[in-house]
Short mmCIF file of C-alpha atoms in Angstrom, two decimals:
data_model
loop_
_atom_site.label_atom_id
_atom_site.label_comp_id
_atom_site.label_asym_id
_atom_site.label_seq_id
_atom_site.Cartn_x
_atom_site.Cartn_y
_atom_site.Cartn_z
CA MET K 26 0.00 0.00 0.00
CA PHE K 27 2.78 2.42 0.94
CA TYR K 28 4.65 1.50 -2.24
CA LYS K 29 1.61 2.34 -4.46
CA PHE K 30 1.14 5.67 -2.64
CA ALA K 31 4.82 6.57 -3.13
CA VAL K 32 4.67 5.72 -6.87
CA VAL K 33 1.52 7.82 -7.38
CA LEU K 34 3.01 10.73 -5.40
CA THR K 35 6.26 10.51 -7.43
CA LEU K 36 4.38 10.47 -10.74
CA LEU K 37 2.18 13.38 -9.65
CA SER K 38 5.25 15.37 -8.56
CA PHE K 39 6.95 14.65 -11.89
CA VAL K 40 3.89 15.87 -13.86
CA VAL K 41 3.63 19.05 -11.78
CA ILE K 42 7.36 19.79 -12.29
CA MET K 43 7.12 19.21 -16.05
CA VAL K 44 4.07 21.47 -16.41
CA GLY K 45 5.77 24.17 -14.34
CA CYS K 46 8.97 24.01 -16.41
CA ALA K 47 6.98 24.13 -19.64
CA ALA K 48 5.25 27.31 -18.42
CA LEU K 49 8.59 28.89 -17.48
CA LEU K 50 10.27 28.01 -20.75
CA SER K 51 7.42 29.06 -23.06
CA PRO K 52 7.98 32.32 -24.96
CA GLN K 53 6.48 35.48 -23.54
CA GLU K 54 3.36 36.66 -25.31
CA TRP K 55 2.98 40.27 -26.39
CA SER K 56 0.03 42.29 -25.18
CA ASP K 57 -2.05 44.54 -27.40
CA ASN K 58 -0.28 47.44 -29.08
CA TYR K 59 -1.93 50.36 -27.29
CA ALA K 60 -0.94 52.78 -30.09
CA LEU K 61 -3.23 50.84 -32.46
CA LEU K 62 -6.32 51.23 -30.27
CA ASP K 63 -9.28 53.16 -31.70
CA GLY K 64 -8.92 56.77 -30.59
CA ALA K 65 -5.13 56.74 -30.20
CA GLN K 66 -3.48 59.85 -31.61
CA ALA K 67 0.06 61.04 -32.28
CA THR K 68 1.76 64.22 -33.41
CA SER K 69 2.82 62.22 -36.47
CA ILE K 70 0.12 59.68 -37.30
CA GLU K 71 2.52 57.63 -39.45
CA MET K 72 4.33 56.57 -36.28
CA ILE K 73 1.34 54.65 -34.95
CA ASP K 74 -0.18 53.25 -38.14
CA GLY K 75 1.04 49.71 -37.39
CA ASP K 76 3.29 49.51 -40.47
CA ILE K 77 6.97 49.54 -39.47
CA ASN K 78 7.97 50.53 -43.01
CA THR K 79 6.31 53.97 -42.91
CA VAL K 80 8.36 56.89 -41.65
CA GLY K 81 7.03 59.52 -39.28
CA VAL K 82 8.58 62.93 -38.74
CA THR K 83 9.19 64.46 -35.32
CA SER K 84 8.55 68.13 -34.77
CA SER K 85 9.84 70.68 -32.28
CA PRO K 86 7.28 71.76 -29.69
CA SER K 87 5.79 75.18 -30.44
CA ASN K 88 5.51 76.34 -26.83
CA SER K 89 9.00 75.39 -25.68
CA ASP K 90 11.60 77.61 -24.06
CA SER K 91 14.59 77.63 -26.35
CA THR K 92 17.93 78.52 -24.83
CA VAL K 93 20.47 80.81 -26.45
CA GLY K 94 19.71 80.17 -30.08
CA ARG K 95 19.08 76.44 -29.75
CA SER K 96 15.72 75.00 -30.61
CA ALA K 97 14.01 72.40 -28.45
CA ALA K 98 14.56 68.73 -29.22
CA PRO K 99 12.10 67.28 -31.73
CA GLU K 100 9.53 65.05 -30.12
CA ILE K 101 6.61 62.75 -30.69
CA ILE K 102 3.64 62.50 -28.33
CA VAL K 103 1.34 59.47 -28.44
CA SER K 104 -2.04 59.93 -26.73
CA LEU K 105 -4.04 56.84 -25.81
CA PRO K 106 -7.85 56.84 -25.64
CA ASP K 107 -7.79 55.97 -21.92
CA LYS K 108 -5.23 55.39 -19.18
CA LYS K 109 -3.22 52.18 -19.42
CA VAL K 110 -0.37 50.74 -17.38
CA VAL K 111 2.52 50.55 -19.83
CA ARG K 112 5.18 47.96 -18.98
CA LYS K 113 7.19 47.96 -22.20
CA ILE K 114 7.69 50.37 -25.09
CA VAL K 115 8.96 49.17 -28.46
CA ILE K 116 10.34 51.66 -31.01
CA HIS K 117 11.04 50.51 -34.56
CA SER K 118 13.68 52.94 -35.86
CA ASP K 119 17.15 52.59 -37.28
CA ASN K 120 17.65 56.36 -37.23
CA ILE K 121 17.24 57.29 -33.55
CA LYS K 122 20.47 57.15 -31.54
CA ASN K 123 19.84 59.26 -28.39
CA PHE K 124 16.47 59.98 -26.78
CA VAL K 125 14.56 60.60 -23.58
CA LEU K 126 11.24 58.85 -22.93
CA TYR K 127 8.53 60.37 -20.69
CA ALA K 128 5.08 59.34 -19.47
CA ASP K 129 2.38 61.72 -18.28
CA LYS K 130 1.40 61.10 -14.65
CA GLY K 131 -1.74 63.16 -14.99
CA GLY K 132 -0.91 66.70 -13.89
CA SER K 133 -2.95 68.94 -11.65
CA ALA K 134 -5.64 71.60 -11.93
CA ILE K 135 -2.97 74.18 -12.85
CA SER K 136 -1.01 72.10 -15.33
CA GLY K 137 -2.61 69.47 -17.55
CA THR K 138 0.55 67.37 -17.70
CA ASP K 139 3.15 66.02 -15.31
CA TRP K 140 5.86 64.37 -17.40
CA GLN K 141 7.79 61.68 -15.54
CA MET K 142 11.06 60.63 -17.17
CA ILE K 143 11.09 56.88 -17.82
CA LYS K 144 14.41 56.36 -19.55
CA THR K 145 17.33 58.22 -21.11
CA VAL K 146 19.19 56.31 -23.83
CA GLN K 147 22.56 57.61 -25.03
CA ARG K 148 23.50 54.93 -27.54
CA VAL K 149 20.93 52.78 -29.28
CA LYS K 150 22.44 49.45 -30.22
CA SER K 151 19.54 47.44 -31.60
CA ASN K 152 16.47 47.67 -33.74
CA PRO K 153 13.73 47.44 -32.56
CA ILE K 154 14.45 49.41 -29.41
CA VAL K 155 12.79 47.70 -26.44
CA ILE K 156 12.42 49.80 -23.28
CA PRO K 157 11.12 48.01 -20.19
CA VAL K 158 9.21 50.36 -17.89
CA LEU K 159 10.35 49.39 -14.40
CA TYR K 160 7.96 51.55 -12.38
CA SER K 161 4.51 51.63 -13.87
CA PHE K 162 1.60 53.95 -13.34
CA PRO K 163 -1.55 54.54 -15.39
CA THR K 164 -0.92 56.99 -18.22
CA ASP K 165 -2.61 58.10 -21.39
CA ARG K 166 0.32 59.99 -22.97
CA ILE K 167 3.88 58.99 -23.87
CA ARG K 168 6.47 61.51 -25.11
CA LEU K 169 9.70 60.69 -26.93
CA SER K 170 12.24 63.52 -27.23
CA VAL K 171 14.82 62.74 -29.90
CA LEU K 172 18.25 64.08 -28.95
CA GLY K 173 20.32 62.53 -31.73
CA THR K 174 19.88 60.62 -34.98
CA THR K 175 22.18 58.97 -37.49
CA ASP K 176 21.28 61.75 -39.94
CA ASP K 177 22.50 64.54 -37.62
CA ALA K 178 26.13 64.37 -38.75
CA ALA K 179 25.15 64.49 -42.42
CA LEU K 180 22.75 67.38 -41.82
CA THR K 181 25.41 69.30 -39.88
CA ARG K 182 27.92 68.80 -42.71
CA LYS K 183 25.31 69.96 -45.24
CA GLU K 184 24.41 73.04 -43.16
CA ASN K 185 28.10 73.90 -42.71
CA ALA K 186 28.71 73.52 -46.45
CA ASN K 187 25.69 75.74 -47.20
CA GLY K 188 26.95 78.31 -44.68
CA ILE K 189 30.41 78.37 -46.25
CA ARG K 190 28.85 78.59 -49.72
CA ASN K 191 26.67 81.52 -48.61
CA LEU K 192 29.68 83.28 -47.07
CA THR K 193 31.66 82.76 -50.30
CA ASN K 194 28.76 84.13 -52.38
CA ALA K 195 28.43 87.12 -50.06
CA ALA K 196 32.18 87.78 -50.31
CA ASP K 197 32.01 87.53 -54.12
CA CYS K 198 29.11 90.02 -54.19
CA ALA K 199 31.02 92.41 -51.91
CA THR K 200 34.13 92.33 -54.16
CA GLY K 201 32.08 92.55 -57.34
CA SER K 202 33.17 89.21 -58.77
CA THR K 203 30.65 86.74 -60.09
#
């Protein structure tokens, strides 16, 4: 009798261990993409259309305080139809290199927003960019401020070349040469 009980208990333990290991080793399932919900909006709608091949354009905020001739960092704001607890943010971009990610905690009666910094990334090393949100709170707005892109160096070189070309043209006009 004791022998039969021990065999049944051993088999039951083995089945429970196997089921538990299978649950631990199974791949993690993704939740719904909140940016694709009906009513979700963004400052560039192409960024939340669900197609990773479309390209959205960031824009500088119009009401920002610019410091000493520098414009504010371009940004994208995604507004969800209702508050959700966001645990992970995935960005599909091979252009973004440095950025700061914020979530709106809800604000007060005086200010409609209270941006809480979630993550600052100085060097993006992979695509897609996966940002785990370690401390979660309900939010209905996410803001991504882009501090650097792979195109920045090329744009700076182009602007410098245009500036030198304009200076050369201005000097030619001043000396009367054409």
